[in-house]
Short mmCIF file of C-alpha atoms in Angstrom, two decimals:
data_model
loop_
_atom_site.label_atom_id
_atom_site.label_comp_id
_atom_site.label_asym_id
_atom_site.label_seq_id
_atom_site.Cartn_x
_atom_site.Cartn_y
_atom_site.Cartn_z
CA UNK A 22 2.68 137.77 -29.43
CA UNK A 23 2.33 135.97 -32.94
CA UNK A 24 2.36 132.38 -32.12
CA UNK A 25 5.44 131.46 -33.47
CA UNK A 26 8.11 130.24 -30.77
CA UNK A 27 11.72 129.95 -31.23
CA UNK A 28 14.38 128.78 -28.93
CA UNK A 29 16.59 129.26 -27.51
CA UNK A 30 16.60 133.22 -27.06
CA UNK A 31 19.96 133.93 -27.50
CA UNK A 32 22.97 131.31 -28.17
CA UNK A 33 26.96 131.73 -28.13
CA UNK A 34 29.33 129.74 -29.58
CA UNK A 35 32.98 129.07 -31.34
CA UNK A 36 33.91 129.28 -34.55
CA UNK A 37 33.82 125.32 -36.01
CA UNK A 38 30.95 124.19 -33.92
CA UNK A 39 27.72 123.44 -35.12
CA UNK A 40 24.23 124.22 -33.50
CA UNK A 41 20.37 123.68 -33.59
CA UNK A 42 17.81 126.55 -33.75
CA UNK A 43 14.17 125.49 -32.67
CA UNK A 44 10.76 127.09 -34.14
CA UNK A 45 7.14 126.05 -33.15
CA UNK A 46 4.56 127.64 -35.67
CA UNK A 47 1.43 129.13 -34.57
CA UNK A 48 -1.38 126.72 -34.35
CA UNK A 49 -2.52 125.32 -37.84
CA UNK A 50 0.32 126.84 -39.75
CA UNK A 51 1.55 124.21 -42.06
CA UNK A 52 4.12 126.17 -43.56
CA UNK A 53 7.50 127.37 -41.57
CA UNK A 54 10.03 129.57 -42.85
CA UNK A 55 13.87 130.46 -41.60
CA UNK A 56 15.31 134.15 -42.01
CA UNK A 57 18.80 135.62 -41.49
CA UNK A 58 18.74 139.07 -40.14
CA UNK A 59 22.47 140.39 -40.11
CA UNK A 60 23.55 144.04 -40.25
CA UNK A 61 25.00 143.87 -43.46
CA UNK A 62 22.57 142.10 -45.74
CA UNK A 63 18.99 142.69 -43.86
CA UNK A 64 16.43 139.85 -43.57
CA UNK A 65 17.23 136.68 -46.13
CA UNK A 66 15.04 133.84 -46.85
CA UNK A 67 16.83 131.04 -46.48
CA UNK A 68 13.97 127.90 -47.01
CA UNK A 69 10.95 126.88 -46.69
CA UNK A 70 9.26 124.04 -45.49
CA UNK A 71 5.56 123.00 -46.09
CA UNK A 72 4.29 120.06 -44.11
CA UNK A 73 7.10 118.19 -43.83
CA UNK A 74 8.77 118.86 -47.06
CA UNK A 75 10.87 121.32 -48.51
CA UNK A 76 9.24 123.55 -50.64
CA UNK A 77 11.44 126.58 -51.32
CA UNK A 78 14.68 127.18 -50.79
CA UNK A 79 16.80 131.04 -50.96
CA UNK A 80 20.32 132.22 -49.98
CA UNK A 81 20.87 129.41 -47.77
CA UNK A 82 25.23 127.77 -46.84
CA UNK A 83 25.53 124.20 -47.83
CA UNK A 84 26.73 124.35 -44.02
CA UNK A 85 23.11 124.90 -42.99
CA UNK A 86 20.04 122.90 -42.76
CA UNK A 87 16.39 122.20 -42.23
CA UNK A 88 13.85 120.16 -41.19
CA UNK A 89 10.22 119.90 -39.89
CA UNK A 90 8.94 117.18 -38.31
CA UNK A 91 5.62 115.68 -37.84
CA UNK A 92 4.18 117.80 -35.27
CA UNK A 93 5.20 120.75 -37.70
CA UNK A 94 8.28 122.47 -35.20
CA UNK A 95 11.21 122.67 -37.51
CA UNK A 96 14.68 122.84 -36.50
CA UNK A 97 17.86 124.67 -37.98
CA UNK A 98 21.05 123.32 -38.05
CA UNK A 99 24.24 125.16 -38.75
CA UNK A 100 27.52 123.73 -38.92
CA UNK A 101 30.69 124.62 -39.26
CA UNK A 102 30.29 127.89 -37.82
CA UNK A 103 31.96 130.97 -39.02
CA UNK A 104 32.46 134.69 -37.76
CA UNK A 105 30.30 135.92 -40.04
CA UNK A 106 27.09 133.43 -39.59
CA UNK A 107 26.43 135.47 -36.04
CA UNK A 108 22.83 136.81 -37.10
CA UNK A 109 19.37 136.63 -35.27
CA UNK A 110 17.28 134.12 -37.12
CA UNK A 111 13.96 134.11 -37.38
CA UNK A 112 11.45 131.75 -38.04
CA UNK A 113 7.86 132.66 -39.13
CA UNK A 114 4.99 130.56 -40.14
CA UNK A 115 1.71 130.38 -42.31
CA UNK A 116 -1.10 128.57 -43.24
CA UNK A 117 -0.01 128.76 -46.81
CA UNK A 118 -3.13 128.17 -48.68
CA UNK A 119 -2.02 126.54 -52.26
CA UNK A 120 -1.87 129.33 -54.87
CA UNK A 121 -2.00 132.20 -52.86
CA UNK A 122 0.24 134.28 -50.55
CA UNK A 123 -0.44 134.02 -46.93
CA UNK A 124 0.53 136.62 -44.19
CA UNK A 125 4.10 135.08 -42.46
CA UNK A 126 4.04 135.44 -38.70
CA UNK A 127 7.36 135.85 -37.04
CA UNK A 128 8.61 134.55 -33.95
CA UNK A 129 11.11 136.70 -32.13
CA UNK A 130 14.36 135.42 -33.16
CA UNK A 131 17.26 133.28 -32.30
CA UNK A 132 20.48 135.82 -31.53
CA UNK A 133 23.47 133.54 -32.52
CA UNK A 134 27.02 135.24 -31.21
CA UNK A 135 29.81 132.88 -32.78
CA UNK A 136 33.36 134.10 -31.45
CA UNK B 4 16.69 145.99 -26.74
CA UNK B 5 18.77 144.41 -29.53
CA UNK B 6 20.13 146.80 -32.47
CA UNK B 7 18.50 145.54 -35.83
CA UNK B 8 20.94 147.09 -37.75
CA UNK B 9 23.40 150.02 -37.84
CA UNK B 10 23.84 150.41 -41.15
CA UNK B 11 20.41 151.23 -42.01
CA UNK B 12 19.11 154.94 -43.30
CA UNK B 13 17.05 156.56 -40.43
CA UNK B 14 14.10 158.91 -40.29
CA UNK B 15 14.19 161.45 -37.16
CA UNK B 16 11.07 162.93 -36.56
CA UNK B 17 8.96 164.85 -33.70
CA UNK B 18 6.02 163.02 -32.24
CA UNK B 19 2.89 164.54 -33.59
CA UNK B 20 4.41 165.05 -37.24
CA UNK B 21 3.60 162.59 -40.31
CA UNK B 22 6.51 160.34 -41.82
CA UNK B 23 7.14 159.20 -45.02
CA UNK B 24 9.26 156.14 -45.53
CA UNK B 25 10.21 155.12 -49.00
CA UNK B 26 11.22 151.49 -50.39
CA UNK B 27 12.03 150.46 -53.88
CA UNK B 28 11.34 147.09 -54.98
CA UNK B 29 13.68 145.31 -57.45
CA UNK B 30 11.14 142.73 -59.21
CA UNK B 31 9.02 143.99 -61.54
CA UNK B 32 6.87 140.51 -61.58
CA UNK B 33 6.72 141.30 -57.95
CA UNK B 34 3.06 141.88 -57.50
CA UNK B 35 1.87 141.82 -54.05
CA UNK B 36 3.60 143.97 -51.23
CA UNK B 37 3.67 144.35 -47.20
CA UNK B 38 5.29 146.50 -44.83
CA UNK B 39 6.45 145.40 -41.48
CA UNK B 40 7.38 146.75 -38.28
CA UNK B 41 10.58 145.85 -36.65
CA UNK B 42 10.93 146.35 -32.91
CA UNK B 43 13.98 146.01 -31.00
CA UNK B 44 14.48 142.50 -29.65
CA UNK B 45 10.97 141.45 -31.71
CA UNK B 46 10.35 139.59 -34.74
CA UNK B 47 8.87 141.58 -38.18
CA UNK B 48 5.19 142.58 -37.42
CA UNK B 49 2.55 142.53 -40.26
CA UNK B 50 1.67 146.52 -40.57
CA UNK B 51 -0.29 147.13 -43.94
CA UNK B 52 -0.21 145.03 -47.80
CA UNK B 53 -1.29 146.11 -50.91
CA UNK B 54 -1.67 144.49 -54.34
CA UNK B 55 -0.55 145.67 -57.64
CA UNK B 56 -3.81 146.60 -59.24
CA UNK B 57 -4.05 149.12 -56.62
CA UNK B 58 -1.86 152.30 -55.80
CA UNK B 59 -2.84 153.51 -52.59
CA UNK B 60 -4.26 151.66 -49.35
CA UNK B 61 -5.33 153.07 -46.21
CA UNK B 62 -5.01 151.53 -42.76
CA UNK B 63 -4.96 152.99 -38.98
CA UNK B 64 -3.21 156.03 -39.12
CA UNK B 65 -0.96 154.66 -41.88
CA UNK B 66 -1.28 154.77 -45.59
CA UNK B 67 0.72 152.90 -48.87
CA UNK B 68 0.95 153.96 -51.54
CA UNK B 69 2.46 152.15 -54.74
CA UNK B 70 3.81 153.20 -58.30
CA UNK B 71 4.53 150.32 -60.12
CA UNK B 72 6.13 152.85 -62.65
CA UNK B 73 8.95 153.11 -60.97
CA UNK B 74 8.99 149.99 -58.87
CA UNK B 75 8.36 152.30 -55.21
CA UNK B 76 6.41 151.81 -52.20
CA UNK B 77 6.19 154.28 -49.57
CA UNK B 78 3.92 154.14 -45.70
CA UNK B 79 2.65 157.20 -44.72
CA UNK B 80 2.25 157.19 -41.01
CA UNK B 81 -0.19 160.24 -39.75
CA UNK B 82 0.43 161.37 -36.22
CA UNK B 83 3.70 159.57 -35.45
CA UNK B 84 4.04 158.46 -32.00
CA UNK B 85 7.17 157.62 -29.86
CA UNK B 86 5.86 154.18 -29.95
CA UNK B 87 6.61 153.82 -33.68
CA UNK B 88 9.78 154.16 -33.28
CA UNK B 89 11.63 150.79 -34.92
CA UNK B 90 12.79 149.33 -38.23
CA UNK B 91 10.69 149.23 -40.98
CA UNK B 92 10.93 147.25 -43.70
CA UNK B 93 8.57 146.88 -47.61
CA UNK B 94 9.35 143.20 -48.93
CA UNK B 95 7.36 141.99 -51.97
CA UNK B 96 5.96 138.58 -53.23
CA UNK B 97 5.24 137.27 -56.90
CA UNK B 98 2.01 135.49 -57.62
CA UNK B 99 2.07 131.98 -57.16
CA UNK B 100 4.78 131.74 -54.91
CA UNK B 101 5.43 132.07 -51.09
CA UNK B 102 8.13 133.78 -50.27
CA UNK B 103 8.60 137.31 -49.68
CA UNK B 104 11.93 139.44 -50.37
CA UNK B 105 13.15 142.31 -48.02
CA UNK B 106 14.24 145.60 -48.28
CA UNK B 107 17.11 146.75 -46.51
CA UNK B 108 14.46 148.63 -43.86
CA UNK B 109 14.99 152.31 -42.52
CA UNK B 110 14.89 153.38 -38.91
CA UNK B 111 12.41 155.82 -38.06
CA UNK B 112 12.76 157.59 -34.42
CA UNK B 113 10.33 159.40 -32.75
CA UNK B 114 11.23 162.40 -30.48
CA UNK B 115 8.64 163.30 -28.35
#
């Protein structure tokens, strides 16, 4: 078990709709970061947040979007849901120590079906 | 468990034999690396890192090695076991920044 928490487990939906993916970091971690595992493209950074703020941001849709709150949990959002956004997305965290690379802890994913 | 992916290259071995697995990096700034273990229905597990002023690194029964010559990583894993059978995957991270970038991973699965 790494710490990191994401719900819920799995998550079905219709193409059009929009939907929020939840991720608790392990305790500590300031910095939480989303992935996109599909079959086609592997695991893809989409952004990172640091304490709040957004601090890096990868192959992320204009149709998606972030946030982490106060207590740290961030959410997902994706709207505007499309065939090809069904994925498992992971969130991992880190302590992200300024100027260095930290190790990323995952959580165990989000399995989005969107028919 | 859940398929990772079914597109990915696999590695078919018999329990008790060493595996190779191979990953070449695309960044040449790229200079610190990690291999992770992907289990079906799990997230990416932290395995074994190495920086780029080294070329090999040994761990528990597994080994990297890196040649920065030709931008390639490989784990060595002695002894495989039927329990190391999932998706592994080499990313790689450039100093000063926080992100990591994936490889496309490769299966390995262990007969026993």
């Amino acid at each position: 078990d790494s710490g990191v928490t994401q719900t819920p487990k799995h998550l079905i939906t219709a193409t059009g709709q929009r939907v929020t993916l939840r991720c608790s970091p392990r305790s500590g971690d300031l910095s939480v970061y989303w992935y996109q595992q599909s079959l086609d493209q592997g695991l893809q950074f989409l952004i990172q947040y640091y304490n709040g703020e957004e601090r890096a941001k990868g192959n992320i849709l204009e149709r998606f979007s972030a946030q982490q709150f106060p207590d740290l949990h961030s959410e997902l959002n994706l709207s505007s849901l499309e065939l090809g956004d069904s994925a498992l997305y992971f969130c991992a965290s880190s302590v992200d120590l300024a100027g260095e690379y930290n190790e990323q802890f995952f959580g165990p994913g989000t399995r989005l079906t969107v028919l | 468990g859940e398929s990772v992916g079914l597109h990915l290259p696999t590695l078919s071995v018999q329990e008790g034999d060493n595996s190779i697995i191979n990953c070449a990096y695309s960044n040449s700034a790229s200079d610190y690396f990690i291999w992770y273990k992907q289990e079906s229905g799990k997230g990416p597990q932290f395995i074994i890192d190495i920086r780029s002023n080294m070329d090999k690194r040994q761990g528990q029964r597994v080994t990297v090695l890196l040649n920065k010559t030709v931008k390639h990583l490989s784990l060595q894993i002695a002894a495989t076991q039927p329990g190391d059978s999932a998706v592994y995957f080499c990313a790689e991270n450039i100093r000063g920044y926080s992100t990591l970038t994936f490889g496309k991973g490769t299966m390995l699965l262990v007969s026993p």
